[in-house]
CSV table of C-alpha atoms in Angstrom, one decimal:
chain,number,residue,atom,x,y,z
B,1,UNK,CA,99.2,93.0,91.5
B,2,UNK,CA,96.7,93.9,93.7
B,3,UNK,CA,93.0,93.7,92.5
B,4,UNK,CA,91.2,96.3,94.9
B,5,UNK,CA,92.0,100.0,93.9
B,6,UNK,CA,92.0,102.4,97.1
B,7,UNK,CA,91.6,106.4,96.2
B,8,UNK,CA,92.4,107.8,100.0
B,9,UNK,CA,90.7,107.1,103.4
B,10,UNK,CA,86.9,106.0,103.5
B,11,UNK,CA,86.5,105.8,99.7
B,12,UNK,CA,88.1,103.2,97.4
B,13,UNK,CA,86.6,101.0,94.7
B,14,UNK,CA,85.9,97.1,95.7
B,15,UNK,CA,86.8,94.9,93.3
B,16,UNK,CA,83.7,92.3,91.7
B,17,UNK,CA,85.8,89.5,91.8
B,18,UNK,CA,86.4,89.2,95.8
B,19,UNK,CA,83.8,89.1,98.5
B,20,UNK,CA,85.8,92.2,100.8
B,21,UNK,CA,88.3,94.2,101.0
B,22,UNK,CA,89.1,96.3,104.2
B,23,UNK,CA,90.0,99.9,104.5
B,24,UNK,CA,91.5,101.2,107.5
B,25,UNK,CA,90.0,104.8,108.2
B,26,UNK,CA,92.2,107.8,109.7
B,27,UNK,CA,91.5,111.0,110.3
B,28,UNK,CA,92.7,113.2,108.0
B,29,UNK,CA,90.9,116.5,108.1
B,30,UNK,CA,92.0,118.0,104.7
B,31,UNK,CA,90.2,115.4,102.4
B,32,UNK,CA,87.3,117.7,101.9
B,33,UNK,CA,84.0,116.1,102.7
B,34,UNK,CA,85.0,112.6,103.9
B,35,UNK,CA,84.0,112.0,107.4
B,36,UNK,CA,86.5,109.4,109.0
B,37,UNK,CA,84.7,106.7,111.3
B,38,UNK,CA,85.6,106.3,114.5
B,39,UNK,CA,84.3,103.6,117.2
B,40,UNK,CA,82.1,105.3,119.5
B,41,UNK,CA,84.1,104.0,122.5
B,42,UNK,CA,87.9,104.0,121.9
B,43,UNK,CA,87.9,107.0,119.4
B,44,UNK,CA,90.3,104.5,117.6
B,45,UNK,CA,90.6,104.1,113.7
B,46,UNK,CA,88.8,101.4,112.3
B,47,UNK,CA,88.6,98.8,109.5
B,48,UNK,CA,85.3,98.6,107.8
B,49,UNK,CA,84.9,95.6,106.0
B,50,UNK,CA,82.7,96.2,102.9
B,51,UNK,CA,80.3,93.6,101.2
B,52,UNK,CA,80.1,93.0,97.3
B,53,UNK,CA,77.4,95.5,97.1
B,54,UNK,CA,79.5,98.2,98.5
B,55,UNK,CA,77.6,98.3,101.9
B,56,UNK,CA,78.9,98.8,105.8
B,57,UNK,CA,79.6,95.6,107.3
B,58,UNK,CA,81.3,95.0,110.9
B,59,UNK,CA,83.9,97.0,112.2
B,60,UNK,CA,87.0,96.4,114.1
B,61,UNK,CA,89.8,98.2,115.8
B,62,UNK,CA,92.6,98.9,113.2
B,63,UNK,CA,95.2,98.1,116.0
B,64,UNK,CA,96.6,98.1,119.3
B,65,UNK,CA,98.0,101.9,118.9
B,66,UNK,CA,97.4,105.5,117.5
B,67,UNK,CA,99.6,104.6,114.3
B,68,UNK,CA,98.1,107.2,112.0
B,69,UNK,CA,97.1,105.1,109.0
B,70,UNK,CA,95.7,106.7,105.8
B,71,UNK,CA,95.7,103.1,103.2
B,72,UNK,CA,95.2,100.0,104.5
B,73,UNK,CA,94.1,97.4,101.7
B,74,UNK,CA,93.7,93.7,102.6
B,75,UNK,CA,91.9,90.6,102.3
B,76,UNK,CA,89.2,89.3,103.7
B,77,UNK,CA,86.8,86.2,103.1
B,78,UNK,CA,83.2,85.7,104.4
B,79,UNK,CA,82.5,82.6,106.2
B,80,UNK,CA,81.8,79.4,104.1
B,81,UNK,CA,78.3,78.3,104.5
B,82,UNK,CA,79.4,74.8,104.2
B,83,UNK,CA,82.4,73.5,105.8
B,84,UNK,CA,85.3,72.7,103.1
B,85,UNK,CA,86.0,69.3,103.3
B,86,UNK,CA,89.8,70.8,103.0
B,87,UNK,CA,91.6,73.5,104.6
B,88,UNK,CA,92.9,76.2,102.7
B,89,UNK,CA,96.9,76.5,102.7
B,90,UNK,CA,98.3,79.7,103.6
B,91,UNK,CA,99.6,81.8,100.7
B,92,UNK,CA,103.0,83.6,100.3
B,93,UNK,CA,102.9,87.1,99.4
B,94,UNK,CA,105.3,88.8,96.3
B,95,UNK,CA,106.7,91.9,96.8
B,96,UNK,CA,109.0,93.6,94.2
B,97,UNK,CA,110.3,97.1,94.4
B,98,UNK,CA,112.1,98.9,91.4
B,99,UNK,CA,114.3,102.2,92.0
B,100,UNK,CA,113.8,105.5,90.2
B,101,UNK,CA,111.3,106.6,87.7
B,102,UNK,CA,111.1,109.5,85.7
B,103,UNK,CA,107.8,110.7,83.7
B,104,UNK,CA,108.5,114.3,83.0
B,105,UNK,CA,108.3,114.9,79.0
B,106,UNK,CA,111.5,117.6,79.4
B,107,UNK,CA,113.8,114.9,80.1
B,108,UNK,CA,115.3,112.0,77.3
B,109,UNK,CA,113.7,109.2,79.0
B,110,UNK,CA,109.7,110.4,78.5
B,111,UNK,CA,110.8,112.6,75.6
B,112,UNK,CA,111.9,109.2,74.1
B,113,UNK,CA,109.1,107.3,74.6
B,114,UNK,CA,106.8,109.9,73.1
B,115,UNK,CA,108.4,109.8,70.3
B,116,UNK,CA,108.4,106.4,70.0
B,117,UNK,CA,104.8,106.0,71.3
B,118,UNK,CA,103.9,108.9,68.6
B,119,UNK,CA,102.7,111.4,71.5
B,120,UNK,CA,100.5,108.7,73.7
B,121,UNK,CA,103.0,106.6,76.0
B,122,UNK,CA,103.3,102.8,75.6
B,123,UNK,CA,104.7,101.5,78.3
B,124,UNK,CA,105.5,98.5,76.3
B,125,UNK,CA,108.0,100.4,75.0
B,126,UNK,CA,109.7,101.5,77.6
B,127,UNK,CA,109.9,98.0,79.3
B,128,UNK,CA,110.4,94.3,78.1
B,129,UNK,CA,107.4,91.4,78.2
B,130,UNK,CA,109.3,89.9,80.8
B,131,UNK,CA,109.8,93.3,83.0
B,132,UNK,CA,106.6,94.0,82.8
B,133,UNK,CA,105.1,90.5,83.6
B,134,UNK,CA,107.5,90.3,86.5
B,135,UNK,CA,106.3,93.8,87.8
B,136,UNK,CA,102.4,92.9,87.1
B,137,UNK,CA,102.4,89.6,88.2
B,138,UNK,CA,103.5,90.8,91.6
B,139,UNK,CA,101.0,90.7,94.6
B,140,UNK,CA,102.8,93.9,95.7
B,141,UNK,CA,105.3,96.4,93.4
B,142,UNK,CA,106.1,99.1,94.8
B,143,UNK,CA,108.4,102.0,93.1
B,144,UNK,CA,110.4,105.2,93.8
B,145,UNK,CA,108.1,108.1,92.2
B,146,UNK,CA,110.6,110.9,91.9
B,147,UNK,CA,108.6,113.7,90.7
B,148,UNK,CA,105.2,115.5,91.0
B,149,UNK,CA,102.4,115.2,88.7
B,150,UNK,CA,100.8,118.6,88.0
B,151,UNK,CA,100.5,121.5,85.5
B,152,UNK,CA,100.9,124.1,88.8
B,153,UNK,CA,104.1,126.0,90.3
B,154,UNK,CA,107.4,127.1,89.7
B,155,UNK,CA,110.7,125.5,89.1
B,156,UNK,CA,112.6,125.8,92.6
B,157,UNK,CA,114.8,128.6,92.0
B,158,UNK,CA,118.5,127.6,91.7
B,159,UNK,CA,118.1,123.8,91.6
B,160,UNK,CA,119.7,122.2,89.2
B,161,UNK,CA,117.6,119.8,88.0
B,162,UNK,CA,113.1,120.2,88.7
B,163,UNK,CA,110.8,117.5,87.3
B,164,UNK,CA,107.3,117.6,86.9
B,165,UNK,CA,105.0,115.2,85.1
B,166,UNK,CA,101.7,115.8,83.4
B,167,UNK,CA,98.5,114.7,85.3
B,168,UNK,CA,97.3,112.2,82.7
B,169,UNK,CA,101.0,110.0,82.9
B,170,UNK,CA,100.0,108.7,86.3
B,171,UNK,CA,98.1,106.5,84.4
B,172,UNK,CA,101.6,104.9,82.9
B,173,UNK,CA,101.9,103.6,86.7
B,174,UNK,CA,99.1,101.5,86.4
B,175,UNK,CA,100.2,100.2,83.1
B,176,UNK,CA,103.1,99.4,85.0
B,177,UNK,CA,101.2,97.4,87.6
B,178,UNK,CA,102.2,100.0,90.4
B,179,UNK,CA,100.7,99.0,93.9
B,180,UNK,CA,102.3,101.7,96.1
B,181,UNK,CA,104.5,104.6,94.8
B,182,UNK,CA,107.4,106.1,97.8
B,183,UNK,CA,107.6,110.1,97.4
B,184,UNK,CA,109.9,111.1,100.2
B,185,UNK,CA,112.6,111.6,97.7
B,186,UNK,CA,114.3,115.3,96.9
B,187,UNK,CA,112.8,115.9,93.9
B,188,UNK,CA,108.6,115.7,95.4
B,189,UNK,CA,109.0,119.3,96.3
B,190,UNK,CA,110.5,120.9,93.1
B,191,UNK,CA,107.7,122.8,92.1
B,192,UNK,CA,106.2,124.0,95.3
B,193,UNK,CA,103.1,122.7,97.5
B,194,UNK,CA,100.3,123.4,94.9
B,195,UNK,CA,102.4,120.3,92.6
B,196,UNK,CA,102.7,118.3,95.9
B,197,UNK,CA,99.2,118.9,96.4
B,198,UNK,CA,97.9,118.2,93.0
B,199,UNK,CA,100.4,114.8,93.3
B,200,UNK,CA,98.6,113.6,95.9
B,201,UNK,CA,94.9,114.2,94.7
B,202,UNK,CA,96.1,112.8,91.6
B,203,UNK,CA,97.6,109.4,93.2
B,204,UNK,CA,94.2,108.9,95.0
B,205,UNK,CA,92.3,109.9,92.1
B,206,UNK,CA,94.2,106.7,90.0
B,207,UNK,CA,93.9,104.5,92.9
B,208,UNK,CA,97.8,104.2,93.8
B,209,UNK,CA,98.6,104.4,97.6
B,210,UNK,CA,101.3,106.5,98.7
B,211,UNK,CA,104.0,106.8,101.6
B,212,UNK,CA,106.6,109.5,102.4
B,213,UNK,CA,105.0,112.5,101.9
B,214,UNK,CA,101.6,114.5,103.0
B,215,UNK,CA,99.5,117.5,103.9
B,216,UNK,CA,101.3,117.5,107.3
B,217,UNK,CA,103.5,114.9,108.6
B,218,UNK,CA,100.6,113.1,110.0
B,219,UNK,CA,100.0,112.2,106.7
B,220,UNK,CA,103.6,111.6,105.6
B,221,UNK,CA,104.8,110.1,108.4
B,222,UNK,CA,101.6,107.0,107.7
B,223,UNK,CA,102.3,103.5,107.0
B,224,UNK,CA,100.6,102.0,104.1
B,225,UNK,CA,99.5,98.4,105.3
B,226,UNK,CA,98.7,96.2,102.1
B,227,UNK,CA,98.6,92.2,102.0
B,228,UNK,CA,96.6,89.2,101.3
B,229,UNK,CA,94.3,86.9,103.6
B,230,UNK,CA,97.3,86.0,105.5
B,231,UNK,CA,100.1,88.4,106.1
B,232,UNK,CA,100.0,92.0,106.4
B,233,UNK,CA,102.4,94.1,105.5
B,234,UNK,CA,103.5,98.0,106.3
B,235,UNK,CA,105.2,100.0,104.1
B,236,UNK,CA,107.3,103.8,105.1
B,237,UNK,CA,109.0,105.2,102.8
B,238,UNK,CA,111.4,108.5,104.0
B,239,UNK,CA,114.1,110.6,102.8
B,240,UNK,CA,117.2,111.6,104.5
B,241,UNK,CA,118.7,113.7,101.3
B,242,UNK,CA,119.6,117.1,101.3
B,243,UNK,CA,121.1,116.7,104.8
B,244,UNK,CA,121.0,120.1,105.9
B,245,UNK,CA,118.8,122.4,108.1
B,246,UNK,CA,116.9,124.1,105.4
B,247,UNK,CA,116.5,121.7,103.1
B,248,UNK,CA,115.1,122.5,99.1
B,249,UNK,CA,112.5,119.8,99.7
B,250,UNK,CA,110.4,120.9,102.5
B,251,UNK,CA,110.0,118.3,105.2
B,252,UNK,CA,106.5,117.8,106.3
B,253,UNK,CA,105.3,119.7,109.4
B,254,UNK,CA,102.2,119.9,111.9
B,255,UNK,CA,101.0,122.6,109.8
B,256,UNK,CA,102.3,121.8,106.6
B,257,UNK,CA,102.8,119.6,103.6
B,258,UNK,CA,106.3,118.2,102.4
B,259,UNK,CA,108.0,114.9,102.7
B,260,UNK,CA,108.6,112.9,105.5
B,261,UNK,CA,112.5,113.3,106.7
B,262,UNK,CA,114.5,111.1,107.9
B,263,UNK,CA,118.2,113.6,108.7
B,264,UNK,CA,116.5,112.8,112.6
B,265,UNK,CA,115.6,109.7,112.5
B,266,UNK,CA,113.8,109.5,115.5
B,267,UNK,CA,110.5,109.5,114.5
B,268,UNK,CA,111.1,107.2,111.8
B,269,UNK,CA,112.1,104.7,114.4
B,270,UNK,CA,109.4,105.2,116.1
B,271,UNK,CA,107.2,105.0,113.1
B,272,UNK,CA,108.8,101.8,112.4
B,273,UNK,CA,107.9,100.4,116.2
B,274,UNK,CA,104.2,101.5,116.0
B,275,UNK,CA,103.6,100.1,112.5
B,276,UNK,CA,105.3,96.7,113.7
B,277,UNK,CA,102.7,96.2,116.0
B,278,UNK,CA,100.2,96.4,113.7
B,279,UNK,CA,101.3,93.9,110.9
B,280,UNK,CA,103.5,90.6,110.4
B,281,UNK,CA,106.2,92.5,108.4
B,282,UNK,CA,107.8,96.1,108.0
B,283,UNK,CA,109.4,97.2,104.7
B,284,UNK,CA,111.2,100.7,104.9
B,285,UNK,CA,112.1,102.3,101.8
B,286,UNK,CA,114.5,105.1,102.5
B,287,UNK,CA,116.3,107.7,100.0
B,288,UNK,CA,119.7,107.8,101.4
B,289,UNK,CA,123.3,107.4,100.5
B,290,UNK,CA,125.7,109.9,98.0
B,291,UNK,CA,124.9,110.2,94.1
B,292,UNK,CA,127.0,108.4,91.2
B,293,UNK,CA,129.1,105.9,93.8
B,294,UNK,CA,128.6,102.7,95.3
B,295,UNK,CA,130.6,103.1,98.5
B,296,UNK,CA,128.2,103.0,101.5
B,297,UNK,CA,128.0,106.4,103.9
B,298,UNK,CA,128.3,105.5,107.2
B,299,UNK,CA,125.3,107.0,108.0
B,300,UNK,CA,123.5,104.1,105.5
B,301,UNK,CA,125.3,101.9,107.5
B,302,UNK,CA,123.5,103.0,110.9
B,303,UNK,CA,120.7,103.6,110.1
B,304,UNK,CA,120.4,100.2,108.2
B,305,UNK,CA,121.0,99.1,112.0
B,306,UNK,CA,118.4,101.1,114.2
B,307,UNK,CA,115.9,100.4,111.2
B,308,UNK,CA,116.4,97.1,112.0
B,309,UNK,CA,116.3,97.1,116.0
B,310,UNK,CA,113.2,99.0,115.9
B,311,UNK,CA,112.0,96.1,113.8
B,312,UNK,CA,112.2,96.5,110.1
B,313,UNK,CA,112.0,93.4,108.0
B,314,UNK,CA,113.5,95.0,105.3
B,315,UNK,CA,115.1,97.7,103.8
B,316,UNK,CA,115.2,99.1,100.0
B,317,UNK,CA,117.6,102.2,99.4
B,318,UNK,CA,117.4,104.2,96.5
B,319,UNK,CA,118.7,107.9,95.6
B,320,UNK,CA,122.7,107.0,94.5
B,321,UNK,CA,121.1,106.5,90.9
B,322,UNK,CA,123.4,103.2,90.7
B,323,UNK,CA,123.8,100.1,92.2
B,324,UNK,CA,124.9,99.7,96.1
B,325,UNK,CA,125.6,96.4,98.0
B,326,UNK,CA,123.0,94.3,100.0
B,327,UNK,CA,123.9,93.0,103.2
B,328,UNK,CA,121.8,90.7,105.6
B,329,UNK,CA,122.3,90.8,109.4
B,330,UNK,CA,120.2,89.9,112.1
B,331,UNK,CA,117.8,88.5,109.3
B,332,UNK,CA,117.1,91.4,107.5
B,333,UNK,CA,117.8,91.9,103.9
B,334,UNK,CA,119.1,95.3,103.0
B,335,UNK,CA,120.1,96.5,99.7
B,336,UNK,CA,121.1,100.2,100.1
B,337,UNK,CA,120.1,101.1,96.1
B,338,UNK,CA,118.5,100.0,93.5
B,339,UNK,CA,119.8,102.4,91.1
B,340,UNK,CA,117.6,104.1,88.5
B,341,UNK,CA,114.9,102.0,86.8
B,342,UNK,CA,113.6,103.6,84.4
B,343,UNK,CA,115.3,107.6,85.1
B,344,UNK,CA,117.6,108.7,82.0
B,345,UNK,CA,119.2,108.0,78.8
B,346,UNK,CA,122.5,106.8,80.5
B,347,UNK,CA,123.4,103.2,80.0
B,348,UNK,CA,123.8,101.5,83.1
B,349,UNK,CA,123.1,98.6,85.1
B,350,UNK,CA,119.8,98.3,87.2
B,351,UNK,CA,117.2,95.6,89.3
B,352,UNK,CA,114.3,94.4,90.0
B,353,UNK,CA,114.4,93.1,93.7
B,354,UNK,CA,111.9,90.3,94.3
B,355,UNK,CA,111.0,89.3,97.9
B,356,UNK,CA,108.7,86.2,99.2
B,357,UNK,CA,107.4,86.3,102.5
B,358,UNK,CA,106.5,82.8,104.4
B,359,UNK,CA,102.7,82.8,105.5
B,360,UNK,CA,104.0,81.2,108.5
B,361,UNK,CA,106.8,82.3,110.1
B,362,UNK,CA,106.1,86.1,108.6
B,363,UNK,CA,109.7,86.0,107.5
B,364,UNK,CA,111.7,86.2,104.5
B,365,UNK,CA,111.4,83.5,102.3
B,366,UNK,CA,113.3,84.8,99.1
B,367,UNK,CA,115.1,87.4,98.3
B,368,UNK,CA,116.1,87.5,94.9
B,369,UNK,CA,118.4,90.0,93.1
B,370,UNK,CA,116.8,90.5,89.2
B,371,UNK,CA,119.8,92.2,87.0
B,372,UNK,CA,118.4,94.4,83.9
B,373,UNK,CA,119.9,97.1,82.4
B,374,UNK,CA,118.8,100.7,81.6
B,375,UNK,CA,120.2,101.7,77.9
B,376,UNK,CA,118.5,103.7,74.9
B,377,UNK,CA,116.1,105.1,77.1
B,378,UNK,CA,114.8,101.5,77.9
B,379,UNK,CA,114.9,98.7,80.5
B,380,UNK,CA,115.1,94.8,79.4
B,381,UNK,CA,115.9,92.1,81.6
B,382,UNK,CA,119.6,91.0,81.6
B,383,UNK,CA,120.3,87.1,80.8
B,384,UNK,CA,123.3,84.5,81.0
B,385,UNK,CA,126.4,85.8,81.0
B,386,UNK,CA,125.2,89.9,81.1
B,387,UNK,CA,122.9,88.3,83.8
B,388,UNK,CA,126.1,86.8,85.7
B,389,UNK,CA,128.2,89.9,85.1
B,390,UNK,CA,125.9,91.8,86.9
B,391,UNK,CA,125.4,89.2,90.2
B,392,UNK,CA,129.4,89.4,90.3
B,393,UNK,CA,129.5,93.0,90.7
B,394,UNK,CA,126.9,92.7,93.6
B,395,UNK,CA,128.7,90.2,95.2
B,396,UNK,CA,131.7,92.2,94.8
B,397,UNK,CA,130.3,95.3,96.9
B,398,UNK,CA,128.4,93.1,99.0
B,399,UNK,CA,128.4,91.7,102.7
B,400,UNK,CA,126.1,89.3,101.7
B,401,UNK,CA,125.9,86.9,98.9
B,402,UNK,CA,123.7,85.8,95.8
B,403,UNK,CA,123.6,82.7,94.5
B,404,UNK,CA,123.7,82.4,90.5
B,405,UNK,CA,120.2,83.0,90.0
B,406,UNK,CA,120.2,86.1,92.3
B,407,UNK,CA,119.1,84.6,95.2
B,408,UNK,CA,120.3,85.7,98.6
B,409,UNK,CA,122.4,83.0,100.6
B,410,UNK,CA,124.1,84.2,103.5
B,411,UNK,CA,125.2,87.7,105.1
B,412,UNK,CA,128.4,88.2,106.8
B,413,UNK,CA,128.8,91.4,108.9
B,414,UNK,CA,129.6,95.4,107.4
């Protein structure tokens, strides 16, 4: 998990156990009373590198284009005073990424835990040890966050199901070891702007980046760039659900707030070309795909394929609430859903995905499938044969293929 805690743009708490962190700046003129730096010369955003103390050090151009960034949080070391008589190895960075999460008190799966929590959530009891050590333990873990968090608005007339959270649960997603949280889902805008708005002061306000969703799409539209002293990663998260012209969930606008959609996916690709010039590796998390199934739309299947041209690294699906296939073609990993994590009271198979990225070559150096199952209102960790069942059934509606242990092998094409 990541150890520095980053509210929004120009403020963020630095963490007394590393010498700097840096924090790429944006403008972003709604956050009231934060005035965004600028170099004097270009006009470009820039990362300020701050000392222990908390003070202004040197800055530096955030990159070689106008990619809008609003979080940007990675390492960097002062100089040694001493030369080490040994050269520090480069370090591999963790990502894992979990599907659909659910926090709102009306529903089983929160319902059930504050019962069994006796009104104050545990999220021990919502997760196993092992679960939650795999998901802390993680340099980065990044998750679906499929409602609002706010006590504002109305239910969006006519929709079948509306979820809202209460402010203070945000804090279950650090107990969960959350690093960055995807809203461009269609469930962000169930309860109006004023619960969008409140979400995103309330993410900032417990330190969680975000991605897919914004005061305008500036904002939405932003890559979150996270990583260690080696590799830099960006992360987009978009939605291309409800794929009509007037959708409930109100895409994101030069004017005004909603999520950032994907039914065009023309800026996304862009997005994806701008933010790939400014790290070593792209993840795009995209809600996509057709409820309840795990036969592929072949819409997933081409825009799995321009993500990729415009140069994704990899690709993480969610919204069919179960399980879909992973393929791997041109050397990207893609695994179209992750089904719900922790969502309902229906029993039913779920993942953790686990990917390892070589410090040197920037590329995938794992990818590992991690079977668990969602059941009683709770997610454990599958093992032996449960475990195998599961990596069968993947392999089963899958291009590519995991070895016994999860671990991607090969891709053939489809």
């Amino acid at each position: 998990m990541l150890t520095a805690c980053l509210s929004r743009v120009g403020s963020f708490v630095i963490d007394e156990n590393e010498n700097t962190k840096a924090v790429t700046a944006a403008q972003n003129s709604s956050d009231e009373g934060e005035n965004v730096p600028e170099d004097e010369n270009s006009g470009e955003a820039t990362v300020i590198v701050m000392t222990e103390d908390g003070g202004e050090g040197s800055k530096k151009p955030a990159g070689g284009n106008d990619t809008d960034v609003i979080f940007d949080i990675t390492s960097e070391t002062t100089a040694p005073e001493t030369e080490p008589e040994t050269q520090r190895e480069p370090e591999p960075l963790t990502m894992v990424f979990a599907g659909d999460i659910l926090f709102d008190a009306k529903y089983a799966v929160m319902a059930s835990l504050l019962e069994r929590s006796g009104g104050n959530p545990d999220i021990t009891k919502a997760f196993d040890g092992e679960l939650l050590s795999i998901m802390r333990d993680a340099d980065i873990f990044m998750v679906n966050n499929e409602f609002p968090y706010s006590e504002r608005g109305a239910a969006r007339e006519g929709k079948m199901y509306t979820f809202r959270a209460k402010p203070s649960y945000v804090s279950l997603l650090n107990d969960m070891g959350v690093d960055i949280a995807a809203l461009a889902n269609n469930h962000m805008f169930d309860y109006g702007e004023d619960a969008l708005l409140d979400t995103l002061d309330i993410l900032k306000e417990a330190g969680i980046p975000y991605a897919g969703a914004g005061r305008n799409i500036e904002e939405a539209s932003a890559p979150v760039f996270l990583g260690n002293e080696d590799i830099r990663v960006g992360f987009l998260s978009a939605t291309q659900i409800e794929r009509y012209s007037s959708p409930d969930t109100r895409g994101a606008t030069a004017e005004k707030s909603g999520v950032f959609r994907c039914f065009d996916p023309s800026l996304l690709i862009e997005k994806i070309k701008e933010t790939k010039e400014n790290c070593d590796f792209v993840v795009v998390y995209v809600h996509w795909g057709t409820e309840s199934t795990d036969k592929l739309d072949d819409s997933q299947k081409k825009l799995a394929k321009s993500f990729r041209e415009a140069g994704a690294d990899l690709i993480i699906g969610d919204h069919p609430h179960v399980l879909q296939g992973i393929s791997y073609e041109d050397g990207v990993p893609c695994i179209y859903s992750l089904g719900n994590y922790w969502f309902n009271s229906k029993s039913q198979d779920t993942c953790l995905v686990s990917v390892t990225i070589d410090p040197e070559t920037k590329g995938v150096l794992e990818f590992k499938f991690i079977p668990a199952r969602q059941q009683g209102c709770r997610t454990f960790i599958l093992k032996d044969s449960e475990k195998q069942r599961v990596i069968s059934y993947m392999n089963s509606i899958s291009s590519a293929v995991l070895d016994e242990e999860g671990v991607l092998l090969t891709g053939g094409a489809g």
